[in-house]
XYZ file of C-alpha atoms in Angstrom:
323
model
C 40.638 260.394 22.719
C 38.150 258.007 21.148
C 35.566 256.312 23.325
C 36.897 253.114 24.901
C 35.578 249.744 23.886
C 34.346 247.739 26.857
C 33.533 244.399 25.325
C 30.605 242.789 27.113
C 30.328 239.075 27.736
C 26.578 239.114 28.264
C 25.923 236.980 25.202
C 25.639 233.348 26.123
C 27.609 230.963 23.968
C 25.707 227.959 22.659
C 26.542 224.948 24.799
C 24.931 221.226 24.252
C 49.007 230.134 64.491
C 46.215 229.502 62.329
C 44.129 232.602 61.700
C 42.520 233.237 58.314
C 43.328 236.727 57.138
C 40.988 239.560 56.157
C 42.317 241.614 53.265
C 41.286 245.143 52.402
C 40.791 246.751 49.035
C 44.070 247.956 47.494
C 44.632 251.617 46.846
C 44.540 252.696 43.218
C 47.722 251.727 41.410
C 48.884 249.408 44.182
C 49.545 245.721 43.770
C 46.969 243.493 45.410
C 48.030 240.376 47.295
C 44.393 239.282 47.318
C 42.283 238.150 44.416
C 42.075 241.400 42.466
C 38.822 242.554 43.858
C 39.372 245.883 45.528
C 39.467 248.289 42.647
C 35.987 248.862 41.360
C 35.193 251.237 38.530
C 33.372 254.325 39.744
C 30.784 255.521 37.255
C 28.031 258.005 37.916
C 25.657 255.849 35.895
C 26.824 252.673 37.602
C 28.053 251.210 34.294
C 24.435 250.798 33.229
C 25.220 252.047 29.743
C 28.713 251.041 28.703
C 30.173 252.385 25.448
C 29.759 249.862 22.652
C 32.219 249.096 19.872
C 31.698 251.308 16.844
C 30.824 249.040 13.956
C 30.560 249.569 10.268
C 27.123 248.395 9.262
C 28.418 245.515 7.161
C 30.481 244.021 9.989
C 29.347 240.670 11.302
C 28.344 240.882 14.983
C 29.531 237.326 15.650
C 32.987 238.105 14.313
C 33.182 241.452 16.075
C 31.963 240.560 19.530
C 31.301 236.919 20.327
C 34.535 235.656 18.796
C 36.571 238.149 20.803
C 35.540 236.469 24.041
C 38.285 234.110 25.274
C 36.000 231.240 26.203
C 37.317 227.981 27.574
C 35.815 224.650 28.545
C 35.920 222.986 31.963
C 38.662 220.386 32.230
C 42.064 219.926 30.580
C 43.750 222.862 28.863
C 43.448 222.497 25.095
C 46.090 223.737 22.662
C 43.787 226.554 21.592
C 43.074 227.547 25.202
C 46.818 227.596 25.933
C 47.505 229.861 22.970
C 44.654 232.217 23.860
C 45.614 232.278 27.549
C 49.226 233.109 26.730
C 48.125 235.821 24.306
C 45.228 237.428 26.167
C 45.995 236.422 29.742
C 42.663 234.939 30.773
C 39.875 232.502 29.942
C 36.151 232.673 30.679
C 34.813 229.208 31.521
C 30.998 228.993 31.601
C 29.490 226.272 33.795
C 32.733 225.589 35.628
C 30.512 224.789 38.630
C 27.191 222.991 38.509
C 24.044 224.735 39.704
C 24.139 222.737 42.948
C 27.822 223.511 43.524
C 27.216 227.193 42.848
C 24.259 227.380 45.223
C 26.176 225.554 47.974
C 29.203 227.828 47.554
C 27.011 230.926 47.649
C 25.366 229.756 50.879
C 28.822 229.055 52.333
C 29.974 232.575 51.476
C 26.864 234.024 53.100
C 27.776 232.134 56.284
C 31.422 233.204 56.421
C 30.480 236.873 55.982
C 27.538 236.671 58.406
C 27.741 239.120 61.296
C 30.246 241.381 59.531
C 29.407 244.865 58.192
C 27.185 244.665 55.126
C 28.352 247.942 53.601
C 32.041 247.050 53.227
C 34.072 245.391 50.502
C 35.773 242.404 52.088
C 37.632 239.206 51.330
C 38.147 236.401 53.819
C 40.975 233.905 53.537
C 41.130 230.144 54.110
C 37.357 229.791 54.333
C 37.664 226.354 52.709
C 38.880 225.061 56.078
C 35.419 225.395 57.594
C 33.088 225.254 54.593
C 32.948 221.923 52.699
C 31.330 223.541 49.659
C 34.355 225.812 49.288
C 36.802 223.009 50.072
C 35.461 221.119 47.065
C 36.370 224.031 44.802
C 40.083 224.191 45.697
C 40.805 221.174 43.471
C 37.801 221.400 41.191
C 38.191 219.356 37.986
C 37.098 222.290 35.838
C 40.311 224.177 36.673
C 42.888 221.863 38.293
C 43.929 220.161 35.006
C 44.525 223.580 33.465
C 46.773 224.532 36.386
C 48.674 221.282 35.910
C 49.214 222.061 32.240
C 50.658 225.460 33.141
C 52.674 224.593 36.279
C 53.451 220.891 35.945
C 53.000 218.476 38.845
C 54.352 220.724 41.610
C 52.218 223.662 42.688
C 50.193 224.738 45.710
C 47.016 226.560 46.631
C 48.891 229.711 47.587
C 45.724 231.458 48.769
C 41.966 231.564 48.439
C 39.456 234.325 49.088
C 35.729 234.595 49.642
C 35.006 238.089 48.362
C 31.940 240.268 48.785
C 31.245 243.556 46.988
C 28.321 245.365 48.669
C 25.647 247.396 46.899
C 26.853 250.931 46.323
C 30.535 250.035 46.252
C 32.388 252.240 43.756
C 35.942 250.949 44.001
C 39.306 252.240 42.877
C 41.984 251.912 40.200
C 43.779 249.523 37.903
C 46.310 247.048 39.285
C 48.101 243.766 38.811
C 47.855 241.048 41.436
C 50.768 239.508 43.246
C 52.965 240.662 46.088
C 53.150 244.166 47.486
C 56.612 243.242 48.804
C 57.985 242.613 45.304
C 56.330 243.326 41.979
C 56.335 240.175 39.856
C 56.590 242.313 36.718
C 60.149 243.142 37.828
C 61.182 239.513 37.339
C 61.149 239.635 33.537
C 59.314 240.901 30.488
C 56.806 239.492 29.740
C 55.751 239.081 33.359
C 56.057 235.365 34.183
C 53.116 233.364 35.432
C 53.552 233.189 39.203
C 49.901 233.030 40.260
C 47.106 231.382 38.321
C 44.013 233.056 39.703
C 40.454 231.823 39.237
C 37.346 233.678 40.342
C 34.212 231.544 40.544
C 31.097 233.633 39.948
C 28.456 232.987 42.635
C 25.980 235.815 41.952
C 24.561 237.068 38.695
C 27.022 239.165 36.682
C 25.381 238.647 33.311
C 25.046 242.406 32.770
C 27.107 245.458 33.776
C 26.578 247.102 37.157
C 27.057 243.939 39.220
C 30.632 244.499 40.375
C 31.965 242.947 37.167
C 35.671 242.576 36.507
C 37.261 244.741 33.806
C 40.553 243.563 32.299
C 43.130 244.893 29.847
C 43.692 241.929 27.512
C 47.326 241.032 26.898
C 48.630 243.555 29.412
C 50.645 240.856 31.196
C 52.969 240.915 28.184
C 53.903 244.593 28.273
C 57.030 246.003 29.838
C 55.648 249.538 29.857
C 54.081 251.099 32.963
C 50.514 252.291 32.939
C 50.099 255.797 31.515
C 50.200 258.303 34.360
C 46.756 259.078 35.722
C 44.978 256.666 33.392
C 41.668 255.146 34.431
C 40.048 252.067 32.978
C 37.831 254.264 30.793
C 40.921 255.592 28.991
C 41.873 252.216 27.504
C 40.278 251.377 24.140
C 40.806 247.662 24.742
C 39.252 247.432 28.228
C 37.111 244.313 28.473
C 34.223 244.024 30.921
C 33.478 240.443 31.913
C 29.850 239.496 32.299
C 28.982 235.969 33.324
C 26.284 233.869 34.930
C 26.607 232.129 38.293
C 28.807 229.048 38.001
C 31.210 230.574 35.486
C 34.908 230.976 36.228
C 37.389 233.668 35.237
C 40.884 232.159 35.119
C 43.641 234.726 34.664
C 47.360 235.474 34.817
C 48.264 237.644 37.809
C 50.034 240.094 35.505
C 46.901 241.154 33.619
C 45.980 244.692 34.646
C 42.413 244.850 35.862
C 39.943 246.450 38.222
C 36.373 245.862 39.245
C 33.260 247.838 38.413
C 30.739 249.379 40.754
C 27.879 247.366 42.198
C 24.592 249.149 41.506
C 22.477 246.092 42.305
C 20.431 245.699 45.473
C 22.364 242.573 46.449
C 26.050 241.906 47.227
C 28.304 240.380 44.611
C 29.981 237.146 45.754
C 32.958 235.346 44.226
C 35.266 232.631 45.513
C 38.871 232.770 44.336
C 41.565 230.122 44.167
C 45.191 231.069 43.530
C 47.660 228.397 42.424
C 51.404 229.098 42.503
C 54.802 227.372 42.636
C 55.602 225.756 46.013
C 58.178 228.416 46.946
C 55.621 231.233 47.161
C 54.384 232.041 50.681
C 50.713 231.805 51.536
C 48.861 235.100 51.825
C 45.440 233.997 53.079
C 46.711 232.163 56.169
C 49.839 231.902 58.292
C 49.477 228.123 58.561
C 46.868 225.626 57.463
C 44.526 224.241 60.118
C 45.886 220.913 61.442
C 42.320 219.661 61.755
C 41.659 220.409 58.104
C 44.859 218.685 57.016
C 43.934 215.594 59.012
C 40.453 215.192 57.560
C 40.867 216.361 53.953
C 41.853 214.360 50.877
C 45.461 213.584 49.870
C 45.228 215.946 46.889
C 43.931 218.853 48.954
C 46.512 218.165 51.646
C 49.190 218.270 48.984
C 47.843 221.536 47.580
C 48.236 223.091 51.018
C 51.969 222.412 50.746
C 51.761 219.744 53.442
C 52.658 216.863 51.129
C 56.339 216.628 52.044
C 59.253 214.465 51.006
C 62.740 215.217 52.321
C 64.492 214.298 49.076
C 62.393 216.593 46.869
C 62.958 220.283 46.186
C 60.974 222.410 48.630
C 60.308 219.092 50.447
C 57.450 218.554 48.031
C 56.647 215.447 46.046
C 54.616 215.811 42.863
C 50.911 216.226 43.468
C 49.145 212.830 43.695
C 47.369 212.861 40.344
C 45.810 209.572 39.271
C 47.897 209.268 36.109
């Protein structure tokens, strides 16, 4: 088998009873109901030297690498972004958060994980209820208009996760996200979009070895199961995402993916938002904090599924967008 191509995104593109749940890393091959984080690629070299695409000397580097990266812009979903998202299954959005927003979110994640074991992979649900910096991300303008373009005016924040990957974590296998109770890929082929998942990068992942995500582009469109016993290194199209703090990875829950090992001396932090139709149960919380619902904004209250109207399907009025 030829060496796999793990396309790196290191190149920077020019730019002018209410109890939050703790989820555990999924076993290899299992579906994750959390944000995709538990399966990190184990490599003896810590992914420090990833295989590079084999190029003929005359090939243009820009055409071969940079233009393969499915970049997007913060804000509304463009026609090109929609086509690329449907084809590839994800978008990388640099500068989705400002430097101040990123720093505040990172500090918030440090607080919510404080006092818990530092050598364990972990994701904590519904942390936005007690951390204003994370609350501001659940309807962030860099992503919310894209969710509206994909779902229409009726969708919810089905879950959110503050995820930490400790130094030395090696991880597991490839999986799709969704529900362990029912595989969304069994609904139809291609797998329909049920969860729009966005991971906001809060620590440096601009090079391999930082717990980076690895995805199989376009794999949400296949009706074939994974080859038996395959690891991420067996796929010639595997794509390692590298990104700076403040970037966002927005992806279809059906894209097969895993994480990569963290060989850094610091934990990797991400905050995930998962949008879904209003009929999908929450997975990060049993109910939303009444105190949070009382003090938050109308849009965020609506995203919790608490914006009700008896005459609407699922007792839900359209989200209160300004237009």
